């Protein structure tokens, strides 16, 4: 596949994919734990939980990431 995301958008693309997969996994686990793996309509419940979580997580990561980078610059020792 030919790369198509400009370098200046790499951090946004990173946040998009990171939150996509993390919310998918976490909401899946949480939904199964809450209603059981054999619950009727599990896929629909999971999907709604995933979409609402992703809608919050993606913008949150874009806002929080710069603060985390600053913290890491303070606490991580150079190589």
Short mmCIF file of N, CA and C in Angstrom, two decimals:
data_model
loop_
_atom_site.label_atom_id
_atom_site.label_comp_id
_atom_site.label_asym_id
_atom_site.label_seq_id
_atom_site.Cartn_x
_atom_site.Cartn_y
_atom_site.Cartn_z
N UNK A 1 0.84 -1.17 0.00
CA UNK A 1 0.00 0.00 0.00
C UNK A 1 0.89 1.24 0.00
N UNK A 2 0.52 2.21 -0.78
CA UNK A 2 1.27 3.45 -0.86
C UNK A 2 0.85 4.37 0.28
N UNK A 3 1.80 4.90 1.03
CA UNK A 3 1.45 5.83 2.12
C UNK A 3 0.69 7.04 1.57
N UNK A 4 -0.30 7.51 2.29
CA UNK A 4 -1.11 8.63 1.81
C UNK A 4 -1.39 9.70 2.86
N UNK A 5 -0.99 9.45 4.10
CA UNK A 5 -1.20 10.45 5.14
C UNK A 5 0.03 11.35 5.21
N UNK A 6 -0.16 12.67 5.08
CA UNK A 6 1.00 13.57 5.18
C UNK A 6 1.64 13.50 6.57
N UNK A 7 2.94 13.70 6.63
CA UNK A 7 3.70 13.62 7.88
C UNK A 7 3.12 14.56 8.94
N UNK A 8 2.64 15.73 8.55
CA UNK A 8 2.10 16.69 9.51
C UNK A 8 0.84 16.19 10.20
N UNK A 9 0.19 15.18 9.64
CA UNK A 9 -1.02 14.61 10.23
C UNK A 9 -0.77 13.29 10.95
N UNK A 10 0.50 12.92 11.08
CA UNK A 10 0.83 11.63 11.68
C UNK A 10 0.30 11.49 13.10
N UNK A 11 0.42 12.52 13.92
CA UNK A 11 -0.04 12.43 15.31
C UNK A 11 -1.56 12.27 15.38
N UNK A 12 -2.28 12.92 14.51
CA UNK A 12 -3.75 12.78 14.48
C UNK A 12 -4.12 11.37 14.03
N UNK A 13 -3.44 10.86 13.00
CA UNK A 13 -3.70 9.50 12.53
C UNK A 13 -3.36 8.48 13.62
N UNK A 14 -2.27 8.74 14.35
CA UNK A 14 -1.89 7.86 15.46
C UNK A 14 -3.01 7.83 16.50
N UNK A 15 -3.49 8.99 16.90
CA UNK A 15 -4.58 9.06 17.87
C UNK A 15 -5.84 8.39 17.38
N UNK A 16 -6.14 8.56 16.11
CA UNK A 16 -7.33 7.94 15.52
C UNK A 16 -7.26 6.42 15.61
N UNK A 17 -6.15 5.85 15.17
CA UNK A 17 -6.02 4.39 15.19
C UNK A 17 -5.85 3.83 16.60
N UNK A 18 -5.09 4.52 17.43
CA UNK A 18 -4.91 4.07 18.81
C UNK A 18 -6.25 4.00 19.53
N UNK A 19 -7.03 5.06 19.46
CA UNK A 19 -8.32 5.08 20.16
C UNK A 19 -9.30 4.10 19.52
N UNK A 20 -9.23 3.93 18.21
CA UNK A 20 -10.10 2.98 17.52
C UNK A 20 -9.93 1.58 18.10
N UNK A 21 -8.69 1.12 18.16
CA UNK A 21 -8.44 -0.24 18.63
C UNK A 21 -8.59 -0.38 20.15
N UNK A 22 -8.12 0.60 20.89
CA UNK A 22 -8.22 0.51 22.35
C UNK A 22 -9.67 0.51 22.81
N UNK A 23 -10.49 1.41 22.27
CA UNK A 23 -11.89 1.44 22.69
C UNK A 23 -12.61 0.18 22.24
N UNK A 24 -12.25 -0.36 21.08
CA UNK A 24 -12.86 -1.61 20.60
C UNK A 24 -12.61 -2.74 21.59
N UNK A 25 -11.37 -2.88 22.02
CA UNK A 25 -11.00 -3.96 22.94
C UNK A 25 -11.63 -3.75 24.32
N UNK A 26 -11.48 -2.55 24.87
CA UNK A 26 -11.95 -2.29 26.22
C UNK A 26 -13.47 -2.36 26.32
N UNK A 27 -14.17 -1.78 25.36
CA UNK A 27 -15.64 -1.85 25.43
C UNK A 27 -16.12 -3.28 25.20
N UNK A 28 -15.41 -4.04 24.41
CA UNK A 28 -15.78 -5.45 24.22
C UNK A 28 -15.68 -6.22 25.52
N UNK A 29 -14.57 -6.06 26.21
CA UNK A 29 -14.37 -6.74 27.49
C UNK A 29 -15.42 -6.28 28.50
N UNK A 30 -15.60 -4.97 28.60
CA UNK A 30 -16.56 -4.42 29.57
C UNK A 30 -17.98 -4.86 29.28
N UNK A 31 -18.35 -4.89 28.02
CA UNK A 31 -19.71 -5.29 27.66
C UNK A 31 -19.94 -6.76 27.99
N UNK A 32 -18.99 -7.61 27.67
CA UNK A 32 -19.13 -9.04 27.98
C UNK A 32 -19.19 -9.25 29.49
N UNK A 33 -18.37 -8.55 30.23
CA UNK A 33 -18.40 -8.69 31.69
C UNK A 33 -19.72 -8.18 32.28
N UNK A 34 -20.29 -7.15 31.68
CA UNK A 34 -21.52 -6.57 32.21
C UNK A 34 -22.76 -7.40 31.88
N UNK A 35 -22.83 -7.92 30.66
CA UNK A 35 -24.07 -8.59 30.25
C UNK A 35 -23.90 -10.08 29.98
N UNK A 36 -22.67 -10.54 29.90
CA UNK A 36 -22.40 -11.95 29.61
C UNK A 36 -22.17 -12.19 28.14
N UNK A 37 -21.34 -13.19 27.85
CA UNK A 37 -20.97 -13.49 26.46
C UNK A 37 -22.13 -14.05 25.65
N UNK A 38 -23.14 -14.57 26.33
CA UNK A 38 -24.28 -15.16 25.61
C UNK A 38 -25.51 -14.26 25.63
N UNK A 39 -25.34 -13.00 25.97
CA UNK A 39 -26.47 -12.06 26.05
C UNK A 39 -27.04 -11.80 24.67
N UNK A 40 -28.36 -11.78 24.57
CA UNK A 40 -28.96 -11.43 23.27
C UNK A 40 -28.65 -9.97 22.94
N UNK A 41 -28.31 -9.73 21.70
CA UNK A 41 -28.00 -8.38 21.26
C UNK A 41 -26.64 -7.88 21.70
N UNK A 42 -25.75 -8.79 22.06
CA UNK A 42 -24.42 -8.42 22.54
C UNK A 42 -23.69 -7.54 21.52
N UNK A 43 -23.74 -7.92 20.25
CA UNK A 43 -23.01 -7.16 19.23
C UNK A 43 -23.51 -5.72 19.15
N UNK A 44 -24.81 -5.53 19.22
CA UNK A 44 -25.37 -4.18 19.18
C UNK A 44 -24.99 -3.36 20.40
N UNK A 45 -25.05 -4.00 21.57
CA UNK A 45 -24.64 -3.31 22.80
C UNK A 45 -23.18 -2.90 22.73
N UNK A 46 -22.34 -3.83 22.27
CA UNK A 46 -20.92 -3.56 22.14
C UNK A 46 -20.67 -2.42 21.16
N UNK A 47 -21.34 -2.48 20.01
CA UNK A 47 -21.14 -1.46 19.00
C UNK A 47 -21.51 -0.07 19.52
N UNK A 48 -22.65 0.05 20.20
CA UNK A 48 -23.06 1.35 20.75
C UNK A 48 -22.07 1.84 21.80
N UNK A 49 -21.62 0.94 22.66
CA UNK A 49 -20.63 1.32 23.68
C UNK A 49 -19.32 1.75 23.02
N UNK A 50 -18.94 1.02 21.98
CA UNK A 50 -17.69 1.32 21.28
C UNK A 50 -17.75 2.68 20.60
N UNK A 51 -18.81 2.95 19.87
CA UNK A 51 -18.91 4.21 19.14
C UNK A 51 -18.97 5.41 20.09
N UNK A 52 -19.72 5.28 21.18
CA UNK A 52 -19.80 6.40 22.11
C UNK A 52 -18.46 6.60 22.82
N UNK A 53 -17.77 5.51 23.15
CA UNK A 53 -16.46 5.62 23.79
C UNK A 53 -15.44 6.23 22.83
N UNK A 54 -15.48 5.81 21.59
CA UNK A 54 -14.53 6.32 20.61
C UNK A 54 -14.76 7.80 20.36
N UNK A 55 -16.03 8.22 20.36
CA UNK A 55 -16.36 9.62 20.14
C UNK A 55 -15.78 10.51 21.24
N UNK A 56 -15.60 9.96 22.43
CA UNK A 56 -15.00 10.71 23.54
C UNK A 56 -13.48 10.53 23.54
N UNK A 57 -13.03 9.32 23.30
CA UNK A 57 -11.60 9.00 23.42
C UNK A 57 -10.74 9.72 22.38
N UNK A 58 -11.19 9.79 21.15
CA UNK A 58 -10.35 10.38 20.10
C UNK A 58 -10.05 11.86 20.38
N UNK A 59 -11.07 12.69 20.60
CA UNK A 59 -10.73 14.09 20.91
C UNK A 59 -9.95 14.21 22.23
N UNK A 60 -10.25 13.36 23.19
CA UNK A 60 -9.54 13.41 24.48
C UNK A 60 -8.05 13.14 24.29
N UNK A 61 -7.71 12.17 23.46
CA UNK A 61 -6.30 11.86 23.20
C UNK A 61 -5.62 13.04 22.51
N UNK A 62 -6.31 13.69 21.61
CA UNK A 62 -5.70 14.84 20.93
C UNK A 62 -5.42 15.98 21.91
N UNK A 63 -6.25 16.12 22.92
CA UNK A 63 -6.07 17.18 23.91
C UNK A 63 -5.03 16.78 24.95
N UNK A 64 -5.06 15.54 25.40
CA UNK A 64 -4.19 15.08 26.49
C UNK A 64 -2.77 14.77 26.01
N UNK A 65 -2.60 14.32 24.79
CA UNK A 65 -1.28 13.89 24.29
C UNK A 65 -0.18 14.94 24.47
N UNK A 66 -0.42 16.22 24.17
CA UNK A 66 0.67 17.19 24.36
C UNK A 66 1.12 17.29 25.83
N UNK A 67 0.19 17.19 26.75
CA UNK A 67 0.55 17.22 28.17
C UNK A 67 1.38 16.00 28.55
N UNK A 68 1.01 14.85 28.04
CA UNK A 68 1.75 13.62 28.33
C UNK A 68 3.16 13.72 27.75
N UNK A 69 3.28 14.27 26.55
CA UNK A 69 4.61 14.43 25.95
C UNK A 69 5.50 15.33 26.81
N UNK A 70 4.92 16.42 27.34
CA UNK A 70 5.69 17.32 28.22
C UNK A 70 6.14 16.61 29.48
N UNK A 71 5.25 15.84 30.08
CA UNK A 71 5.60 15.07 31.29
C UNK A 71 6.73 14.10 30.97
N UNK A 72 6.62 13.42 29.84
CA UNK A 72 7.65 12.44 29.48
C UNK A 72 9.01 13.10 29.23
N UNK A 73 9.01 14.30 28.67
CA UNK A 73 10.28 15.02 28.46
C UNK A 73 10.96 15.31 29.79
N UNK A 74 10.17 15.45 30.84
CA UNK A 74 10.73 15.73 32.17
C UNK A 74 11.23 14.46 32.85
N UNK A 75 10.50 13.36 32.71
CA UNK A 75 10.82 12.16 33.50
C UNK A 75 11.66 11.12 32.79
N UNK A 76 11.77 11.20 31.46
CA UNK A 76 12.53 10.19 30.72
C UNK A 76 13.97 10.66 30.56
N UNK A 77 14.89 9.81 30.95
CA UNK A 77 16.30 10.10 30.85
C UNK A 77 16.76 9.93 29.40
N UNK A 78 17.57 10.88 28.89
CA UNK A 78 18.08 10.73 27.52
C UNK A 78 18.97 9.49 27.40
N UNK A 79 19.03 8.96 26.21
CA UNK A 79 19.85 7.75 25.96
C UNK A 79 21.32 8.04 26.10
#
